[in-house]
């Protein structure tokens, strides 16, 4: 069995050096832009180039995160950035945005691509779509159990899983809380982490109902070896060097079958301990906060950890051979595991007092401290009449090491092509419909009773609501768009249910994650993109068209002016009314705090705002406290073809009133969301 690689985070050059010296096989970093950890120190282009060289000298690989969503106004800048990263010879790029994917494939055609966890890939069909799109590796969602990871890792695409570090409450790529509350978008790398603030299901101001413990799966490494996982990822680009170094050392020991110290790792950083709840399927005792005791425990272990990376790690053995002859330049040869290298130095001189003996030669040539090499011996036959100064020997050694370093870098760096003639071309803009379609999103059929559906173009209904409905009126079959689970707990079962309702004439599928594009195409559905695909630029929308989506809802993180500027080539719509879903979570905060029997379907924050919470098929959604509406702005938007009215717990009468008021463009709701104020 090939052991998985250790993939370490580095938010600064100091951390990068620390994780390399502790044994990381791969390092992932972010630049000064387009990175999902914009608040880390991050790396300039020059620093990225230096980091790539350093990694390659160690025999490690450097991955750069370009895993934010991109606006149309940023696409040219992004293309130039990709050229710079290609010139820096990084080994792989971590990508979220489908438009970014398009640009990278044009600008750097043989760059290795990894699908970011921000793409919410958590099922086999999601991974298969990534493979078909050109990704070599997929970074799986952190919320997966052992069985699901095992299934995906058998597909022939490289898999990367998180094994240590912070857990977001929300599934990555599906959190809009920070954006909605403070305009700091997680999809843009600026999450303000409001989830770590007090929330409660029972009005307890001291509770933190949305704060999870950090994960640690290091004790399960044998499983990952058996599964054939490609890479084990440590979260923490915003953490200090000691944290990353300790996590790498602990994971390396575990992979090597050596004793490993979880307690020290816990002392460096934890939130009341660690959890492996998602992996094992036991999702109890997963919540935690950073306590005073946690902070104090770190102070005791940090100096000890610094010692583990104070010295440069040795990664190669060098055998030396020294030759001195009268009237000839001295020759020094070094041989490593793959090559031999030689340099020429000064011509030796006649010894006046003492000729160069073996002891003196070995002393100077073996001075490899501060390098990545072990001295593995010297072959030297002294000449009884010749000598050479210590400085001359030192200069030859330094030059030889410099040459070996350069060769190691060259040997390990990727051979990349770059298209310097790339010119951004946006798709031709589709003419916008004169009459806006109206679509309803409801949670059950009861919300449709006594509503005149004649003017409603599509009705978006949950899959299980359709399955459980005994008699679906024939006049609405053609209008139904099935909304499958946003998080796929059992893909085989979900596909079976979708096949079942396809057989009764339902033909439209809402693709709220990328896996459903693959599934829907296979089953013959007409595909509609949902907000969870995070469509914010024209190229990403074009990709959806190529994947057979007939239309898509654009992200509600866009301003109306940005939506108007999109060069869409399929019809686009927007969420125009409702409590927007702020989080998609796999661990219900209400169940954890008060239990399901006491559930009143809401949590509150420290300002007493109430956020509805509803569970569906193994996951929960946390909705905004405020009702969003742009009814009074619709007529000023020139680039949308339909709008969606989404309902959570409204009665059928309330649904009917909203439809009526929307048709009359009445002002309603308590917020316009991000459509006016936008995100950073």
PDB file of C-alpha atoms in Angstrom, residues 144-333:
ATOM      1  CA  UNK A 144     -18.436  12.534   5.300  1.00  0.00           C
ATOM      2  CA  UNK A 145     -18.507   9.175   7.039  1.00  0.00           C
ATOM      3  CA  UNK A 146     -16.098   6.317   6.454  1.00  0.00           C
ATOM      4  CA  UNK A 147     -18.368   4.461   4.013  1.00  0.00           C
ATOM      5  CA  UNK A 148     -18.846   7.472   1.722  1.00  0.00           C
ATOM      6  CA  UNK A 149     -15.138   8.319   1.670  1.00  0.00           C
ATOM      7  CA  UNK A 150     -14.399   4.698   0.803  1.00  0.00           C
ATOM      8  CA  UNK A 151     -16.908   4.734  -2.075  1.00  0.00           C
ATOM      9  CA  UNK A 152     -15.542   7.935  -3.602  1.00  0.00           C
ATOM     10  CA  UNK A 153     -11.909   6.879  -3.231  1.00  0.00           C
ATOM     11  CA  UNK A 154     -12.602   3.798  -5.378  1.00  0.00           C
ATOM     12  CA  UNK A 155     -13.533   5.830  -8.470  1.00  0.00           C
ATOM     13  CA  UNK A 156     -10.067   6.433  -9.911  1.00  0.00           C
ATOM     14  CA  UNK A 157      -9.841  10.126  -9.098  1.00  0.00           C
ATOM     15  CA  UNK A 158      -7.308  11.254  -6.496  1.00  0.00           C
ATOM     16  CA  UNK A 159      -8.978  12.022  -3.173  1.00  0.00           C
ATOM     17  CA  UNK A 160      -7.911  14.453  -0.487  1.00  0.00           C
ATOM     18  CA  UNK A 161      -9.549  14.488   2.927  1.00  0.00           C
ATOM     19  CA  UNK A 162      -9.244  16.745   5.948  1.00  0.00           C
ATOM     20  CA  UNK A 163      -7.829  14.840   8.907  1.00  0.00           C
ATOM     21  CA  UNK A 164      -7.127  17.609  11.396  1.00  0.00           C
ATOM     22  CA  UNK A 165      -8.238  21.165  12.099  1.00  0.00           C
ATOM     23  CA  UNK A 166     -11.241  23.420  12.463  1.00  0.00           C
ATOM     24  CA  UNK A 167     -14.736  22.345  11.484  1.00  0.00           C
ATOM     25  CA  UNK A 168     -17.096  24.941  10.066  1.00  0.00           C
ATOM     26  CA  UNK A 169     -20.659  24.525  11.270  1.00  0.00           C
ATOM     27  CA  UNK A 170     -21.840  24.827   7.685  1.00  0.00           C
ATOM     28  CA  UNK A 171     -20.891  22.598   4.804  1.00  0.00           C
ATOM     29  CA  UNK A 172     -18.143  24.447   2.901  1.00  0.00           C
ATOM     30  CA  UNK A 173     -19.375  26.465  -0.056  1.00  0.00           C
ATOM     31  CA  UNK A 174     -22.898  26.621   1.391  1.00  0.00           C
ATOM     32  CA  UNK A 175     -22.467  29.222   4.130  1.00  0.00           C
ATOM     33  CA  UNK A 176     -23.857  32.712   3.618  1.00  0.00           C
ATOM     34  CA  UNK A 177     -24.199  33.814   7.234  1.00  0.00           C
ATOM     35  CA  UNK A 178     -21.082  35.986   7.382  1.00  0.00           C
ATOM     36  CA  UNK A 179     -21.980  37.593   4.063  1.00  0.00           C
ATOM     37  CA  UNK A 180     -25.577  38.274   5.044  1.00  0.00           C
ATOM     38  CA  UNK A 181     -24.746  39.620   8.499  1.00  0.00           C
ATOM     39  CA  UNK A 182     -21.620  41.642   7.735  1.00  0.00           C
ATOM     40  CA  UNK A 183     -21.006  41.515   3.943  1.00  0.00           C
ATOM     41  CA  UNK A 184     -17.913  39.351   4.566  1.00  0.00           C
ATOM     42  CA  UNK A 185     -18.359  36.415   2.224  1.00  0.00           C
ATOM     43  CA  UNK A 186     -16.936  32.978   3.014  1.00  0.00           C
ATOM     44  CA  UNK A 187     -16.983  32.334  -0.732  1.00  0.00           C
ATOM     45  CA  UNK A 188     -14.675  35.324  -1.161  1.00  0.00           C
ATOM     46  CA  UNK A 189     -12.256  34.320   1.602  1.00  0.00           C
ATOM     47  CA  UNK A 190     -13.383  36.880   4.184  1.00  0.00           C
ATOM     48  CA  UNK A 191     -15.576  34.931   6.590  1.00  0.00           C
ATOM     49  CA  UNK A 192     -16.081  36.852   9.844  1.00  0.00           C
ATOM     50  CA  UNK A 193     -17.002  33.640  11.741  1.00  0.00           C
ATOM     51  CA  UNK A 194     -20.247  34.863  13.333  1.00  0.00           C
ATOM     52  CA  UNK A 195     -20.971  31.186  14.073  1.00  0.00           C
ATOM     53  CA  UNK A 196     -18.385  31.308  16.896  1.00  0.00           C
ATOM     54  CA  UNK A 197     -20.521  33.931  18.694  1.00  0.00           C
ATOM     55  CA  UNK A 198     -23.309  32.969  21.131  1.00  0.00           C
ATOM     56  CA  UNK A 199     -26.379  31.280  19.624  1.00  0.00           C
ATOM     57  CA  UNK A 200     -28.962  29.244  21.494  1.00  0.00           C
ATOM     58  CA  UNK A 201     -32.067  27.137  21.010  1.00  0.00           C
ATOM     59  CA  UNK A 202     -33.239  27.888  24.563  1.00  0.00           C
ATOM     60  CA  UNK A 203     -32.429  31.592  25.013  1.00  0.00           C
ATOM     61  CA  UNK A 204     -29.212  30.882  26.911  1.00  0.00           C
ATOM     62  CA  UNK A 205     -26.849  33.784  26.182  1.00  0.00           C
ATOM     63  CA  UNK A 206     -23.814  31.693  27.167  1.00  0.00           C
ATOM     64  CA  UNK A 207     -24.430  28.891  24.674  1.00  0.00           C
ATOM     65  CA  UNK A 208     -22.572  28.545  21.385  1.00  0.00           C
ATOM     66  CA  UNK A 209     -24.979  26.434  19.369  1.00  0.00           C
ATOM     67  CA  UNK A 210     -23.072  26.876  16.087  1.00  0.00           C
ATOM     68  CA  UNK A 211     -19.510  26.260  17.304  1.00  0.00           C
ATOM     69  CA  UNK A 212     -18.015  22.825  16.667  1.00  0.00           C
ATOM     70  CA  UNK A 213     -14.891  21.270  18.122  1.00  0.00           C
ATOM     71  CA  UNK A 214     -11.924  20.794  15.823  1.00  0.00           C
ATOM     72  CA  UNK A 215     -11.747  17.472  14.011  1.00  0.00           C
ATOM     73  CA  UNK A 216      -8.938  14.966  14.354  1.00  0.00           C
ATOM     74  CA  UNK A 217      -8.886  11.707  12.391  1.00  0.00           C
ATOM     75  CA  UNK A 218      -5.206  10.926  12.927  1.00  0.00           C
ATOM     76  CA  UNK A 219      -6.093   7.788  14.871  1.00  0.00           C
ATOM     77  CA  UNK A 220      -7.793   6.441  11.703  1.00  0.00           C
ATOM     78  CA  UNK A 221      -4.777   6.665   9.378  1.00  0.00           C
ATOM     79  CA  UNK A 222      -4.674   2.904   8.732  1.00  0.00           C
ATOM     80  CA  UNK A 223      -8.171   3.201   7.237  1.00  0.00           C
ATOM     81  CA  UNK A 224      -6.918   5.874   4.861  1.00  0.00           C
ATOM     82  CA  UNK A 225      -3.933   3.770   3.834  1.00  0.00           C
ATOM     83  CA  UNK A 226      -6.263   0.838   3.137  1.00  0.00           C
ATOM     84  CA  UNK A 227      -8.678   3.046   1.153  1.00  0.00           C
ATOM     85  CA  UNK A 228      -5.933   4.435  -1.065  1.00  0.00           C
ATOM     86  CA  UNK A 229      -6.562   8.073  -0.101  1.00  0.00           C
ATOM     87  CA  UNK A 230      -4.115  10.292  -1.998  1.00  0.00           C
ATOM     88  CA  UNK A 231      -3.558  13.065   0.519  1.00  0.00           C
ATOM     89  CA  UNK A 232      -4.315  13.811   4.172  1.00  0.00           C
ATOM     90  CA  UNK A 233      -4.974  17.498   4.679  1.00  0.00           C
ATOM     91  CA  UNK A 234      -4.402  19.565   7.789  1.00  0.00           C
ATOM     92  CA  UNK A 235      -6.569  22.673   8.092  1.00  0.00           C
ATOM     93  CA  UNK A 236      -4.992  25.857   9.437  1.00  0.00           C
ATOM     94  CA  UNK A 237      -3.549  28.459   7.075  1.00  0.00           C
ATOM     95  CA  UNK A 238      -4.362  31.108   9.675  1.00  0.00           C
ATOM     96  CA  UNK A 239      -2.692  29.222  12.544  1.00  0.00           C
ATOM     97  CA  UNK A 240       0.805  29.824  13.931  1.00  0.00           C
ATOM     98  CA  UNK A 241       3.843  27.762  12.787  1.00  0.00           C
ATOM     99  CA  UNK A 242       3.890  25.647  15.969  1.00  0.00           C
ATOM    100  CA  UNK A 243       0.356  24.424  15.260  1.00  0.00           C
ATOM    101  CA  UNK A 244       1.113  23.299  11.706  1.00  0.00           C
ATOM    102  CA  UNK A 245       4.479  21.795  12.691  1.00  0.00           C
ATOM    103  CA  UNK A 246       2.978  19.778  15.553  1.00  0.00           C
ATOM    104  CA  UNK A 247       0.116  18.501  13.376  1.00  0.00           C
ATOM    105  CA  UNK A 248       2.535  17.393  10.644  1.00  0.00           C
ATOM    106  CA  UNK A 249       4.843  15.612  13.129  1.00  0.00           C
ATOM    107  CA  UNK A 250       1.927  13.838  14.806  1.00  0.00           C
ATOM    108  CA  UNK A 251       0.424  12.721  11.497  1.00  0.00           C
ATOM    109  CA  UNK A 252       3.805  11.576  10.174  1.00  0.00           C
ATOM    110  CA  UNK A 253       4.390   9.414  13.245  1.00  0.00           C
ATOM    111  CA  UNK A 254       0.943   7.885  12.873  1.00  0.00           C
ATOM    112  CA  UNK A 255       1.552   7.071   9.195  1.00  0.00           C
ATOM    113  CA  UNK A 256       4.947   5.575  10.012  1.00  0.00           C
ATOM    114  CA  UNK A 257       3.441   3.348  12.696  1.00  0.00           C
ATOM    115  CA  UNK A 258       5.220   5.212  15.492  1.00  0.00           C
ATOM    116  CA  UNK A 259       3.703   6.459  18.772  1.00  0.00           C
ATOM    117  CA  UNK A 260       1.978   9.818  18.305  1.00  0.00           C
ATOM    118  CA  UNK A 261       1.058  12.442  20.866  1.00  0.00           C
ATOM    119  CA  UNK A 262      -2.525  13.687  20.529  1.00  0.00           C
ATOM    120  CA  UNK A 263      -2.370  15.390  23.929  1.00  0.00           C
ATOM    121  CA  UNK A 264       0.329  17.836  22.832  1.00  0.00           C
ATOM    122  CA  UNK A 265      -1.608  18.515  19.651  1.00  0.00           C
ATOM    123  CA  UNK A 266      -4.673  19.191  21.765  1.00  0.00           C
ATOM    124  CA  UNK A 267      -2.688  21.595  23.935  1.00  0.00           C
ATOM    125  CA  UNK A 268      -1.492  23.592  20.924  1.00  0.00           C
ATOM    126  CA  UNK A 269      -5.046  24.350  19.830  1.00  0.00           C
ATOM    127  CA  UNK A 270      -8.427  22.846  20.516  1.00  0.00           C
ATOM    128  CA  UNK A 271     -11.946  23.829  21.430  1.00  0.00           C
ATOM    129  CA  UNK A 272     -12.448  21.599  24.430  1.00  0.00           C
ATOM    130  CA  UNK A 273     -10.940  18.593  22.672  1.00  0.00           C
ATOM    131  CA  UNK A 274     -11.313  16.952  19.267  1.00  0.00           C
ATOM    132  CA  UNK A 275     -14.062  15.078  17.450  1.00  0.00           C
ATOM    133  CA  UNK A 276     -14.229  12.369  14.791  1.00  0.00           C
ATOM    134  CA  UNK A 277     -18.035  12.378  14.805  1.00  0.00           C
ATOM    135  CA  UNK A 278     -18.665  12.826  11.094  1.00  0.00           C
ATOM    136  CA  UNK A 279     -16.248  10.048  10.153  1.00  0.00           C
ATOM    137  CA  UNK A 280     -17.567   7.521  12.671  1.00  0.00           C
ATOM    138  CA  UNK A 281     -21.212   8.570  12.295  1.00  0.00           C
ATOM    139  CA  UNK A 282     -21.544   9.314  16.001  1.00  0.00           C
ATOM    140  CA  UNK A 283     -22.446  13.002  15.963  1.00  0.00           C
ATOM    141  CA  UNK A 284     -22.794  13.530  19.698  1.00  0.00           C
ATOM    142  CA  UNK A 285     -20.434  15.680  21.750  1.00  0.00           C
ATOM    143  CA  UNK A 286     -19.193  17.547  18.665  1.00  0.00           C
ATOM    144  CA  UNK A 287     -19.790  21.089  19.905  1.00  0.00           C
ATOM    145  CA  UNK A 288     -17.142  23.138  21.692  1.00  0.00           C
ATOM    146  CA  UNK A 289     -15.598  26.559  22.232  1.00  0.00           C
ATOM    147  CA  UNK A 290     -12.099  27.841  22.889  1.00  0.00           C
ATOM    148  CA  UNK A 291     -11.814  28.095  26.672  1.00  0.00           C
ATOM    149  CA  UNK A 292      -9.341  29.899  28.919  1.00  0.00           C
ATOM    150  CA  UNK A 293      -7.859  26.514  29.846  1.00  0.00           C
ATOM    151  CA  UNK A 294      -7.273  25.773  26.146  1.00  0.00           C
ATOM    152  CA  UNK A 295      -5.339  29.019  25.758  1.00  0.00           C
ATOM    153  CA  UNK A 296      -3.231  28.447  28.888  1.00  0.00           C
ATOM    154  CA  UNK A 297      -2.298  24.888  27.880  1.00  0.00           C
ATOM    155  CA  UNK A 298      -0.835  26.176  24.615  1.00  0.00           C
ATOM    156  CA  UNK A 299       1.646  28.437  26.405  1.00  0.00           C
ATOM    157  CA  UNK A 300       3.369  25.453  28.021  1.00  0.00           C
ATOM    158  CA  UNK A 301       3.977  23.414  24.868  1.00  0.00           C
ATOM    159  CA  UNK A 302       4.888  26.026  22.243  1.00  0.00           C
ATOM    160  CA  UNK A 303       8.611  26.326  23.151  1.00  0.00           C
ATOM    161  CA  UNK A 304       8.985  22.542  23.032  1.00  0.00           C
ATOM    162  CA  UNK A 305       7.357  22.381  19.603  1.00  0.00           C
ATOM    163  CA  UNK A 306       9.620  25.100  18.213  1.00  0.00           C
ATOM    164  CA  UNK A 307      12.568  22.824  18.934  1.00  0.00           C
ATOM    165  CA  UNK A 308      11.128  20.201  16.557  1.00  0.00           C
ATOM    166  CA  UNK A 309      11.653  22.444  13.549  1.00  0.00           C
ATOM    167  CA  UNK A 310      14.616  24.532  14.711  1.00  0.00           C
ATOM    168  CA  UNK A 311      16.978  22.373  12.650  1.00  0.00           C
ATOM    169  CA  UNK A 312      16.658  21.757   8.936  1.00  0.00           C
ATOM    170  CA  UNK A 313      15.324  18.287   8.139  1.00  0.00           C
ATOM    171  CA  UNK A 314      17.725  16.003   6.283  1.00  0.00           C
ATOM    172  CA  UNK A 315      16.149  14.488   3.180  1.00  0.00           C
ATOM    173  CA  UNK A 316      19.145  13.160   1.221  1.00  0.00           C
ATOM    174  CA  UNK A 317      22.514  11.439   1.838  1.00  0.00           C
ATOM    175  CA  UNK A 318      25.646  12.650   0.081  1.00  0.00           C
ATOM    176  CA  UNK A 319      28.800  10.632  -0.539  1.00  0.00           C
ATOM    177  CA  UNK A 320      31.842  12.787  -1.345  1.00  0.00           C
ATOM    178  CA  UNK A 321      35.034  12.158  -3.261  1.00  0.00           C
ATOM    179  CA  UNK A 322      37.980  14.589  -3.167  1.00  0.00           C
ATOM    180  CA  UNK A 323      40.897  14.497  -5.593  1.00  0.00           C
ATOM    181  CA  UNK A 324      44.034  16.682  -5.478  1.00  0.00           C
ATOM    182  CA  UNK A 325      46.867  16.508  -7.965  1.00  0.00           C
ATOM    183  CA  UNK A 326      49.868  18.702  -8.580  1.00  0.00           C
ATOM    184  CA  UNK A 327      49.250  21.540 -11.051  1.00  0.00           C
ATOM    185  CA  UNK A 328      45.577  20.570 -11.496  1.00  0.00           C
ATOM    186  CA  UNK A 329      42.399  22.131 -10.102  1.00  0.00           C
ATOM    187  CA  UNK A 330      41.068  20.211  -7.105  1.00  0.00           C
ATOM    188  CA  UNK A 331      37.965  18.132  -7.829  1.00  0.00           C
ATOM    189  CA  UNK A 332      35.110  17.568  -5.367  1.00  0.00           C
ATOM    190  CA  UNK A 333      32.371  15.105  -6.319  1.00  0.00           C
TER     191      UNK A 333
END
